[in-house]
Coordinates of C-alpha atoms and ligand atoms in Angstrom, one line a residue:
M1 CA -15.3 -14.3 -11.5
A2 CA -12.2 -12.3 -11.9
I3 CA -8.9 -13.7 -10.7
R4 CA -6.9 -11.1 -8.8
L5 CA -3.2 -11.8 -8.5
Y6 CA -0.2 -10.0 -7.0
D7 CA 2.0 -8.6 -9.8
S8 CA 5.7 -8.4 -8.9
L9 CA 6.4 -5.6 -11.4
T10 CA 3.8 -3.1 -10.2
R11 CA 3.9 -4.5 -6.7
D12 CA 0.1 -4.5 -6.7
Y13 CA -2.8 -6.8 -7.2
K14 CA -4.1 -6.9 -10.7
V15 CA -7.0 -8.7 -12.4
L16 CA -5.7 -11.4 -14.8
G17 CA -6.7 -11.0 -18.4
Q18 CA -7.5 -7.3 -18.3
R19 CA -5.7 -6.0 -21.3
E20 CA -4.9 -2.4 -22.3
P21 CA -7.4 -0.5 -24.5
G22 CA -7.2 -1.6 -28.1
A23 CA -6.0 -5.1 -27.3
P24 CA -8.6 -7.8 -28.0
P25 CA -10.3 -9.3 -24.9
V26 CA -9.6 -12.9 -23.9
S27 CA -11.4 -15.2 -26.2
K28 CA -10.9 -18.4 -28.1
E29 CA -9.2 -16.4 -30.9
H30 CA -7.1 -14.5 -28.4
P31 CA -6.6 -16.9 -25.5
F32 CA -5.0 -15.9 -22.1
T33 CA -1.3 -16.5 -22.6
F34 CA 0.7 -17.9 -19.7
Y35 CA 4.4 -18.7 -19.7
N36 CA 5.9 -20.6 -16.8
C37 CA 9.7 -21.1 -16.7
G38 CA 10.3 -24.8 -16.7
P39 CA 13.0 -27.2 -15.3
T40 CA 16.6 -27.5 -16.2
V41 CA 17.0 -31.2 -16.9
Y42 CA 20.2 -32.7 -15.6
G43 CA 18.9 -34.7 -12.6
P44 CA 15.7 -35.3 -10.8
A45 CA 13.7 -32.2 -9.8
H46 CA 13.4 -31.8 -6.0
I47 CA 10.2 -31.1 -4.0
G48 CA 11.0 -27.4 -4.0
N49 CA 10.9 -27.3 -7.8
F50 CA 7.6 -29.2 -7.5
R51 CA 6.1 -26.7 -5.1
T52 CA 6.6 -24.1 -7.9
F53 CA 5.2 -26.4 -10.6
V54 CA 2.2 -27.5 -8.5
V55 CA 1.3 -23.9 -7.6
N56 CA 1.5 -23.0 -11.3
D57 CA -0.6 -26.1 -12.1
V58 CA -3.3 -24.8 -9.7
L59 CA -3.2 -21.4 -11.3
R60 CA -3.6 -23.0 -14.7
R61 CA -6.5 -25.1 -13.5
L62 CA -8.2 -22.0 -12.0
L63 CA -7.7 -20.1 -15.3
I64 CA -9.3 -23.1 -17.1
L65 CA -12.3 -23.0 -14.7
E66 CA -12.7 -19.2 -15.0
F67 CA -11.9 -18.7 -18.7
G68 CA -12.6 -22.1 -20.2
A69 CA -10.0 -24.6 -21.4
D70 CA -10.0 -23.3 -25.0
Q71 CA -9.2 -19.8 -23.8
V72 CA -6.0 -20.5 -21.9
R73 CA -2.7 -21.2 -23.6
Y74 CA 0.0 -22.4 -21.2
V75 CA 3.7 -22.9 -22.1
R76 CA 6.3 -24.4 -19.8
N77 CA 9.7 -24.8 -21.4
V78 CA 12.5 -27.3 -20.8
T79 CA 16.0 -26.0 -20.4
D80 CA 18.1 -28.7 -22.1
V81 CA 21.3 -26.9 -22.7
D82 CA 23.3 -24.8 -20.2
D83 CA 26.5 -25.1 -18.1
K84 CA 24.9 -27.7 -15.8
T85 CA 23.5 -30.0 -18.5
I86 CA 26.7 -29.9 -20.4
R87 CA 28.8 -30.6 -17.3
R88 CA 26.6 -33.6 -16.4
A89 CA 26.9 -35.0 -20.0
R90 CA 30.7 -34.6 -19.9
E91 CA 31.0 -36.2 -16.5
E92 CA 28.9 -39.2 -17.6
G93 CA 30.6 -39.4 -21.0
R94 CA 27.1 -39.4 -22.7
P95 CA 25.6 -37.3 -25.4
L96 CA 23.8 -34.2 -24.1
A97 CA 20.6 -35.2 -25.8
E98 CA 20.6 -38.6 -24.1
V99 CA 21.1 -37.1 -20.6
T100 CA 18.4 -34.4 -21.0
K101 CA 15.9 -36.9 -22.5
Q102 CA 16.4 -39.2 -19.4
W103 CA 15.7 -36.3 -17.0
T104 CA 12.9 -34.8 -19.1
D105 CA 11.2 -38.2 -19.1
K106 CA 11.7 -38.4 -15.3
F107 CA 10.3 -34.9 -14.9
H108 CA 7.2 -35.9 -16.9
A109 CA 6.7 -39.0 -14.9
D110 CA 6.9 -37.0 -11.6
C111 CA 4.5 -34.4 -12.9
A112 CA 2.0 -37.1 -13.8
T113 CA 2.5 -38.7 -10.3
L114 CA 1.7 -35.3 -8.8
N115 CA -1.3 -35.0 -11.1
C116 CA -0.2 -31.9 -12.9
L117 CA -2.1 -31.4 -16.1
P118 CA -0.2 -32.6 -19.1
L119 CA 1.1 -30.2 -21.8
D120 CA 0.6 -30.6 -25.4
P121 CA 4.1 -31.2 -26.7
Q122 CA 3.8 -28.1 -28.8
F123 CA 3.6 -26.1 -25.6
E124 CA 6.6 -27.6 -23.9
P125 CA 9.4 -26.2 -26.1
T126 CA 13.0 -27.1 -25.5
A127 CA 16.0 -24.7 -25.8
T128 CA 17.7 -26.9 -28.3
G129 CA 14.6 -27.3 -30.4
N130 CA 14.4 -23.5 -30.9
I131 CA 17.9 -22.4 -31.7
A132 CA 16.9 -20.6 -34.9
E133 CA 14.4 -18.4 -33.1
Q134 CA 16.9 -17.5 -30.5
R135 CA 19.5 -16.7 -33.1
R136 CA 17.1 -14.4 -34.9
M137 CA 16.3 -12.4 -31.8
I138 CA 20.0 -12.0 -31.1
E139 CA 20.6 -10.7 -34.6
V140 CA 17.8 -8.1 -34.1
L141 CA 19.3 -7.0 -30.8
M142 CA 22.7 -6.6 -32.5
Q143 CA 21.1 -4.6 -35.4
K144 CA 19.4 -2.3 -32.9
G145 CA 22.5 -1.7 -30.9
H146 CA 21.4 -3.5 -27.8
A147 CA 24.0 -6.3 -28.2
Y148 CA 27.6 -6.6 -29.1
R149 CA 30.0 -9.3 -30.1
T150 CA 33.3 -9.9 -28.3
S151 CA 36.5 -11.1 -29.9
D152 CA 35.9 -14.7 -29.2
G153 CA 32.6 -14.6 -31.1
S154 CA 30.2 -14.5 -28.1
V155 CA 27.4 -11.9 -28.0
Y156 CA 26.4 -9.9 -24.9
F157 CA 23.4 -7.8 -24.1
K158 CA 24.3 -4.2 -23.3
V159 CA 22.4 -3.5 -20.1
A160 CA 23.0 0.3 -20.2
S161 CA 21.1 0.4 -23.6
F162 CA 17.8 -0.5 -21.9
F163 CA 16.4 2.3 -19.7
G164 CA 13.9 0.1 -18.0
Y165 CA 16.6 -2.4 -16.7
G166 CA 16.1 -3.2 -13.0
E167 CA 12.5 -2.2 -12.7
L168 CA 11.3 -5.7 -11.8
S169 CA 13.9 -6.3 -9.2
R170 CA 14.1 -2.7 -8.1
L171 CA 17.8 -2.4 -8.7
K172 CA 17.8 1.3 -8.4
E173 CA 15.9 1.3 -5.1
R174 CA 18.5 -1.0 -3.7
E175 CA 21.0 1.7 -4.8
L176 CA 22.8 -0.8 -6.9
Q177 CA 23.9 0.2 -10.3
P178 CA 24.7 -2.2 -13.1
G179 CA 28.1 -3.6 -12.4
A180 CA 27.9 -3.2 -8.6
A181 CA 28.4 -5.9 -6.1
L182 CA 25.1 -7.8 -6.5
L183 CA 25.8 -8.4 -10.1
G184 CA 29.3 -9.7 -9.4
K185 CA 32.6 -9.4 -11.2
P186 CA 33.1 -11.0 -14.6
Q187 CA 33.5 -14.7 -13.9
S188 CA 35.0 -16.4 -16.9
A189 CA 37.8 -15.5 -19.3
D190 CA 35.4 -14.5 -22.1
A191 CA 33.4 -12.4 -19.7
D192 CA 36.5 -10.2 -19.2
E193 CA 35.7 -8.7 -22.6
K194 CA 32.2 -7.5 -21.5
E195 CA 31.9 -3.8 -21.7
D196 CA 30.2 -3.7 -18.3
G197 CA 30.1 -6.3 -15.5
S198 CA 26.3 -6.4 -15.7
D199 CA 26.0 -7.2 -19.4
F200 CA 24.9 -10.8 -19.9
A201 CA 25.5 -13.5 -22.5
L202 CA 23.0 -13.9 -25.3
W203 CA 25.3 -16.3 -27.2
K204 CA 28.3 -18.2 -25.8
A205 CA 31.1 -19.0 -28.2
W206 CA 32.1 -22.7 -28.2
K207 CA 34.8 -23.7 -25.7
P208 CA 36.6 -27.1 -25.6
E209 CA 34.8 -28.2 -22.4
D210 CA 31.5 -27.9 -24.4
G211 CA 32.6 -31.0 -26.4
P212 CA 30.3 -31.7 -29.4
V213 CA 27.6 -29.2 -28.2
K214 CA 27.5 -26.3 -30.6
W215 CA 25.3 -24.7 -33.3
P216 CA 26.1 -22.1 -36.0
G217 CA 26.0 -18.7 -34.3
P218 CA 24.0 -15.5 -35.2
A219 CA 25.4 -13.5 -38.1
G220 CA 29.0 -12.4 -37.2
A221 CA 29.2 -14.6 -34.1
A222 CA 31.1 -17.9 -33.6
D223 CA 29.6 -21.3 -33.4
G224 CA 28.4 -22.0 -29.8
R225 CA 25.1 -22.1 -27.8
P226 CA 22.5 -19.7 -26.6
G227 CA 22.7 -18.1 -23.2
W228 CA 20.1 -19.2 -20.7
H229 CA 17.8 -16.1 -20.7
I230 CA 17.2 -15.8 -24.4
E231 CA 15.4 -19.1 -24.7
C232 CA 12.4 -17.9 -22.7
S233 CA 12.2 -14.7 -24.7
A234 CA 12.3 -16.5 -28.0
M235 CA 10.0 -19.4 -27.1
S236 CA 7.4 -17.2 -25.5
K237 CA 7.4 -15.0 -28.6
T238 CA 7.1 -17.9 -31.0
L239 CA 4.3 -19.7 -29.1
L240 CA 2.4 -16.9 -27.4
G241 CA 3.3 -13.7 -29.2
E242 CA 5.2 -10.5 -28.4
T243 CA 3.1 -9.5 -25.4
I244 CA 1.8 -12.2 -23.1
D245 CA -0.7 -12.1 -20.3
L246 CA 1.2 -13.8 -17.5
H247 CA 4.8 -14.9 -16.8
S248 CA 5.7 -16.9 -13.7
G249 CA 8.4 -18.8 -11.9
G250 CA 10.0 -19.2 -8.5
V251 CA 11.1 -16.1 -6.7
D252 CA 14.8 -16.8 -7.4
L253 CA 14.1 -16.2 -11.1
L254 CA 13.1 -12.6 -10.6
F255 CA 16.7 -11.5 -10.9
P256 CA 18.5 -11.9 -13.1
H257 CA 16.5 -14.3 -15.3
H258 CA 13.3 -12.4 -15.6
E259 CA 14.9 -9.0 -15.6
N260 CA 17.0 -10.1 -18.5
E261 CA 14.0 -11.6 -20.3
I262 CA 12.2 -8.3 -20.1
A263 CA 15.3 -6.4 -21.5
Q264 CA 15.8 -8.8 -24.4
S265 CA 12.1 -9.0 -25.4
Q266 CA 11.3 -5.4 -25.1
C267 CA 14.4 -4.2 -26.9
C268 CA 13.8 -6.7 -29.7
N269 CA 10.1 -6.3 -30.1
G270 CA 9.5 -2.7 -29.0
V271 CA 6.4 -3.7 -27.0
Q272 CA 5.6 -4.7 -23.4
F273 CA 6.8 -8.3 -22.8
S274 CA 4.4 -9.5 -20.0
R275 CA 1.4 -7.8 -18.6
H276 CA 1.7 -9.6 -15.3
W277 CA 4.6 -11.2 -13.3
Y278 CA 3.9 -13.8 -10.7
H279 CA 6.6 -15.3 -8.4
S280 CA 5.9 -18.0 -5.9
E281 CA 8.1 -18.4 -2.8
H282 CA 10.4 -21.2 -2.0
L283 CA 9.9 -24.4 -0.1
L284 CA 12.2 -24.9 2.9
V285 CA 12.8 -28.3 4.5
D286 CA 13.0 -28.5 8.2
G287 CA 13.3 -24.7 8.3
K288 CA 16.3 -24.6 6.0
K289 CA 17.1 -24.1 2.4
M290 CA 17.3 -27.5 0.7
S291 CA 20.8 -28.8 0.1
K292 CA 22.5 -32.1 -0.5
S293 CA 25.1 -31.4 2.2
L294 CA 22.4 -30.8 4.8
G295 CA 20.7 -34.1 3.9
N296 CA 17.4 -32.3 3.5
L297 CA 17.0 -32.4 -0.3
Y298 CA 14.1 -34.7 -1.2
T299 CA 13.0 -35.9 -4.6
L300 CA 9.6 -37.4 -5.2
D301 CA 11.2 -40.9 -5.0
D302 CA 12.6 -40.2 -1.6
L303 CA 9.1 -39.6 -0.2
S304 CA 6.7 -41.8 -2.3
P305 CA 5.4 -44.4 -1.5
K306 CA 7.6 -44.8 1.6
H307 CA 6.1 -41.8 3.5
A308 CA 3.0 -40.8 1.7
S309 CA 0.8 -41.1 -1.4
P310 CA 1.3 -38.7 -4.3
A311 CA -2.0 -36.9 -3.3
D312 CA -0.7 -36.4 0.2
I313 CA 2.6 -35.0 -1.2
R314 CA 0.8 -32.7 -3.6
F315 CA -1.4 -31.4 -0.8
A316 CA 1.6 -30.8 1.5
L317 CA 3.3 -28.7 -1.2
L318 CA 0.1 -26.7 -1.7
A319 CA -0.9 -26.2 1.9
G320 CA 0.7 -22.7 2.4
H321 CA 0.2 -19.4 0.7
P322 CA 2.1 -19.5 -2.5
R323 CA 3.7 -16.1 -1.9
K324 CA 5.0 -17.1 1.5
Q325 CA 7.8 -19.6 2.2
L326 CA 6.5 -23.0 3.2
N327 CA 8.3 -25.2 5.6
F328 CA 8.1 -28.9 4.7
T329 CA 8.7 -31.6 7.3
L330 CA 7.9 -35.3 7.3
D331 CA 5.2 -34.4 9.9
S332 CA 3.6 -32.1 7.4
L333 CA 2.9 -35.2 5.3
H334 CA 0.8 -36.7 8.2
A335 CA -1.2 -33.5 8.3
A336 CA -1.7 -33.7 4.5
K337 CA -2.7 -37.3 4.7
S338 CA -5.5 -36.5 7.2
A339 CA -6.6 -33.5 5.1
V340 CA -6.8 -35.6 1.9
K341 CA -8.8 -38.2 3.9
Q342 CA -11.3 -35.5 5.0
I343 CA -11.7 -34.3 1.4
H344 CA -12.3 -37.9 0.4
D345 CA -15.0 -38.3 3.1
L346 CA -16.7 -35.1 2.1
A347 CA -16.7 -36.3 -1.5
S348 CA -18.2 -39.6 -0.4
E349 CA -21.0 -38.0 1.6
I350 CA -22.0 -35.5 -1.1
T351 CA -21.8 -38.1 -3.8
L352 CA -24.0 -40.4 -1.9
R353 CA -26.7 -37.7 -1.6
A354 CA -26.4 -36.3 -5.1
H355 CA -26.9 -39.6 -6.9
S356 CA -29.5 -42.2 -6.3
S357 CA -26.9 -44.9 -7.0
A358 CA -23.5 -43.9 -5.8
Y359 CA -20.6 -43.1 -8.2
P360 CA -17.1 -44.3 -7.7
L361 CA -15.1 -41.3 -6.5
T362 CA -12.9 -41.5 -9.5
V363 CA -15.6 -39.3 -11.1
F364 CA -13.8 -36.5 -9.3
N365 CA -10.8 -37.1 -11.5
Q366 CA -12.7 -36.1 -14.6
P367 CA -12.8 -32.4 -15.5
P368 CA -15.9 -30.7 -14.0
H369 CA -18.7 -29.1 -16.0
L370 CA -17.4 -25.5 -16.4
N371 CA -20.8 -23.9 -16.5
S372 CA -22.1 -25.5 -13.4
T373 CA -22.3 -23.7 -10.1
W374 CA -19.9 -23.9 -7.2
G375 CA -22.8 -24.9 -4.8
A376 CA -21.8 -24.6 -1.2
F377 CA -18.1 -24.0 -2.3
G378 CA -18.4 -20.5 -3.6
P379 CA -16.2 -19.2 -0.8
V380 CA -13.5 -21.6 -1.8
R381 CA -13.6 -20.2 -5.3
D382 CA -13.5 -16.6 -3.9
A383 CA -10.4 -17.4 -1.9
L384 CA -8.6 -19.0 -4.9
C385 CA -9.5 -16.1 -7.1
D386 CA -8.2 -13.7 -4.5
D387 CA -4.4 -14.0 -5.1
L388 CA -4.5 -17.8 -5.0
N389 CA -5.1 -17.8 -1.3
I390 CA -5.0 -21.6 -0.9
P391 CA -4.9 -21.7 2.9
L392 CA -8.1 -19.6 3.1
A393 CA -9.6 -21.8 0.4
L394 CA -8.8 -24.9 2.4
G395 CA -10.3 -23.3 5.5
H396 CA -13.6 -22.7 3.6
L397 CA -13.4 -26.2 2.2
F398 CA -13.1 -27.9 5.6
G399 CA -15.5 -25.3 7.0
V400 CA -18.3 -26.5 4.8
R401 CA -18.3 -29.7 6.8
N402 CA -19.6 -27.8 9.8
E403 CA -22.3 -29.0 12.1
D404 CA -25.1 -27.3 10.2
Y405 CA -24.0 -28.8 7.0
V406 CA -23.7 -32.3 8.4
R407 CA -27.1 -31.9 10.1
S408 CA -28.6 -30.8 6.8
M409 CA -27.1 -33.9 5.2
V410 CA -28.7 -36.1 7.7
R411 CA -32.1 -34.3 7.7
S412 CA -32.5 -34.0 4.0
S413 CA -31.0 -37.4 3.2
F414 CA -31.9 -37.9 -0.4
S415 CA -34.9 -35.7 -0.6
V416 CA -33.4 -32.5 -2.1
P417 CA -31.1 -33.9 -4.9
A418 CA -30.8 -30.5 -6.7
K419 CA -28.9 -29.0 -3.7
W420 CA -26.6 -32.0 -3.5
E421 CA -26.2 -32.0 -7.2
N422 CA -25.0 -28.4 -7.0
D423 CA -22.7 -29.2 -4.1
F424 CA -21.4 -32.3 -6.0
E425 CA -20.5 -30.2 -9.0
G426 CA -19.0 -27.5 -6.8
L427 CA -16.8 -30.0 -5.0
R428 CA -15.7 -31.4 -8.4
K429 CA -14.5 -27.9 -9.3
V430 CA -12.6 -27.5 -6.0
I431 CA -11.0 -30.9 -6.4
F432 CA -10.1 -30.2 -10.0
A433 CA -8.6 -26.8 -9.0
L434 CA -6.5 -28.4 -6.3
G435 CA -5.7 -31.3 -8.5
I436 CA -6.4 -33.9 -5.8
R437 CA -6.7 -37.4 -7.4
F438 CA -8.4 -40.3 -5.8
T439 CA -6.6 -43.4 -7.0
A440 CA -6.7 -46.5 -4.8
P441 CA -9.7 -48.9 -5.4
Q442 CA -10.5 -48.6 -1.7
D443 CA -11.1 -44.9 -2.3
N444 CA -14.1 -45.8 -4.4
L445 CA -17.4 -45.4 -2.9
F446 CA -19.5 -48.5 -2.6
A447 CA -22.5 -48.4 -4.8
V448 CA -25.4 -48.3 -2.5
P449 CA -28.7 -49.4 -4.1
S450 CA -31.5 -46.9 -3.7
D451 CA -33.8 -49.4 -1.9
I452 CA -31.1 -49.9 0.7
K453 CA -30.8 -46.2 1.1
L454 CA -34.5 -45.9 1.6
L455 CA -34.4 -48.6 4.3
A456 CA -31.5 -46.8 6.0
D457 CA -33.3 -43.5 5.9
K458 CA -36.3 -45.0 7.5
R459 CA -34.2 -46.6 10.2
W460 CA -32.5 -43.3 10.9
A461 CA -35.8 -41.5 11.2
A462 CA -37.1 -44.2 13.6
R463 CA -33.9 -43.9 15.7
Q464 CA -34.3 -40.2 15.8
A465 CA -37.8 -40.6 17.0
K466 CA -36.5 -43.1 19.7
D467 CA -38.6 -45.9 18.1
F468 CA -35.8 -48.4 18.8
K469 CA -37.9 -51.4 18.1
T470 CA -38.5 -50.4 14.5
A471 CA -34.9 -49.3 14.2
D472 CA -33.7 -52.7 15.3
A473 CA -36.0 -54.5 12.9
L474 CA -34.8 -52.3 10.0
R475 CA -31.2 -52.9 11.0
K476 CA -31.8 -56.7 10.7
E477 CA -33.5 -56.1 7.3
L478 CA -30.4 -54.2 6.1
A479 CA -28.1 -56.9 7.4
A480 CA -30.0 -59.6 5.6
A481 CA -29.6 -57.6 2.4
G482 CA -25.8 -57.5 3.1
W483 CA -25.4 -53.9 4.5
A484 CA -24.2 -52.6 7.8
M485 CA -25.4 -49.3 9.1
L486 CA -22.9 -47.4 11.2
D487 CA -24.5 -44.7 13.4
G488 CA -22.7 -41.5 14.1
K489 CA -23.7 -38.5 16.2
D490 CA -25.1 -36.6 13.3
G491 CA -25.5 -39.2 10.6
Y492 CA -24.8 -42.7 9.4
K493 CA -22.7 -44.6 7.0
L494 CA -23.5 -47.7 5.0
E495 CA -20.9 -50.4 4.4
P496 CA -21.3 -53.8 2.7
L497 CA -21.0 -56.6 5.3
K498 CA -17.8 -58.6 4.9
K499 CA -18.6 -62.0 3.6
Ligands
AMP1 P1 15.4 -25.0 -12.2 O1 15.2 -26.4 -12.7 O2 16.5 -24.9 -11.3 O3 15.5 -24.1 -13.3 O4 14.1 -24.7 -11.3 C1 12.8 -24.9 -11.7 C2 11.8 -24.1 -10.9 O5 11.9 -24.4 -9.5 C3 12.1 -22.5 -10.9 O6 10.9 -21.9 -11.1 C4 12.7 -22.2 -9.6 O7 12.4 -20.9 -9.2 C5 12.0 -23.2 -8.7 N1 12.7 -23.6 -7.4 C6 14.0 -23.9 -7.2 N2 14.2 -24.1 -5.9 C7 13.0 -24.0 -5.3 C8 12.6 -24.2 -3.9 N3 13.4 -24.5 -2.9 N4 11.2 -24.0 -3.6 C9 10.4 -23.6 -4.6 N5 10.7 -23.5 -5.9 C10 12.0 -23.7 -6.3
ZN2 ZN1 12.6 -18.6 -18.1

């Protein structure tokens, strides 16, 4: 099924992976290439950052389900040198690499806690690990007349040299020309030498406050460090090629970061940079932008395990439409907890019917079979593939548990395993796409032996037929075998009797 996603550049919905005539279709040899701007590592990421990374993780998982794992190549970089990282290292009197390693490790640990799929190290490049590629690109831009050197040895991109500048962020529609108020006045001393206020740094000449942080510059430039934007252009080119299928990030990156990436890449390579641009909206906390001074800035450690399990937090970050702002409150964690419990119960019920002896629910943590069906969960897939409409997908997921479905569960019991097998595989896909992980041992389904299930079915049938004598006798038989049968309105549950 095709995944349709809103494209911030054309302001329209486009099918992912549809390439221009002449370009090879998505295949193992020409995988779908997806670049997601990663974190700046100078402190713990907050839950707003994680909303963006979790949304991108769901998108990556959906691409894997639709194209196949070997046809998706995903890159998420680590920004490990910039003003903020250098300032933090200076304040703490520690080497830059030590500070950024500490926070990269913490970011990885948090991503694992939130059950984001891991990255092959090759596809998590760092800015400092790719200086040569950035230098090369800057040199090409200078040779082609898109960049110039200032007297201190810095290099700037000449915005006026790129006709398409501002298309992504609609600069012209906002009647703002390069150099106008939005872009601000030159801020630092070296910026005074910029030919135009909107020109941006590709290479920053070393300054005393940078301490030991410096690398040899591009030809003709001073020692120093790359500007922020060039790292993504260079690393995406190195790992994914000159034209990629999808580029994403939080909405704040649209301008200037992504606008500048387009300018650098297209002027350097002479071809379209990204076929598709996807921006997810921000997370608010208690209706406000997160900030330390408001006391509403949460990291994962602030919430887990005090307030919620990692699965609950992940669910709370996912619950809204990714292209709409989402308001997070501690109460939303309660709602998430109950939703995760419902998914867990549905998984238990379907597993019980799909398998003659029950599986532990941790089977849902393994990748699903890609060529299986979605069973009763086709509408969930449709909603996810339609602009990643997660709220609609969740509506369908919980809608599956309607009266008819529950009744069909009770009626069929274990007599139509093929249907339940399909639904089991479908639910595995849904749970994989959302990245819900069942962890605690109590989340595991008790293994119910098939003879016990048979007895329970018989008893349920007797009860339905109002043959209470037989039903009672069967209940005793079950109890003697160590099982309690809990009757509900529309079905029953089996639990081992406590010894
Ligand atoms: P940074 O580490 O600041 O470069 O940010 C990493 C990612 O988090 C970027 O894609 C940002 O757009 C995103 N981001 C920052 N603040 C928020 C927020 N409040 N809600 C959602 N995403 C955010
Ligand atoms: Zn980037």
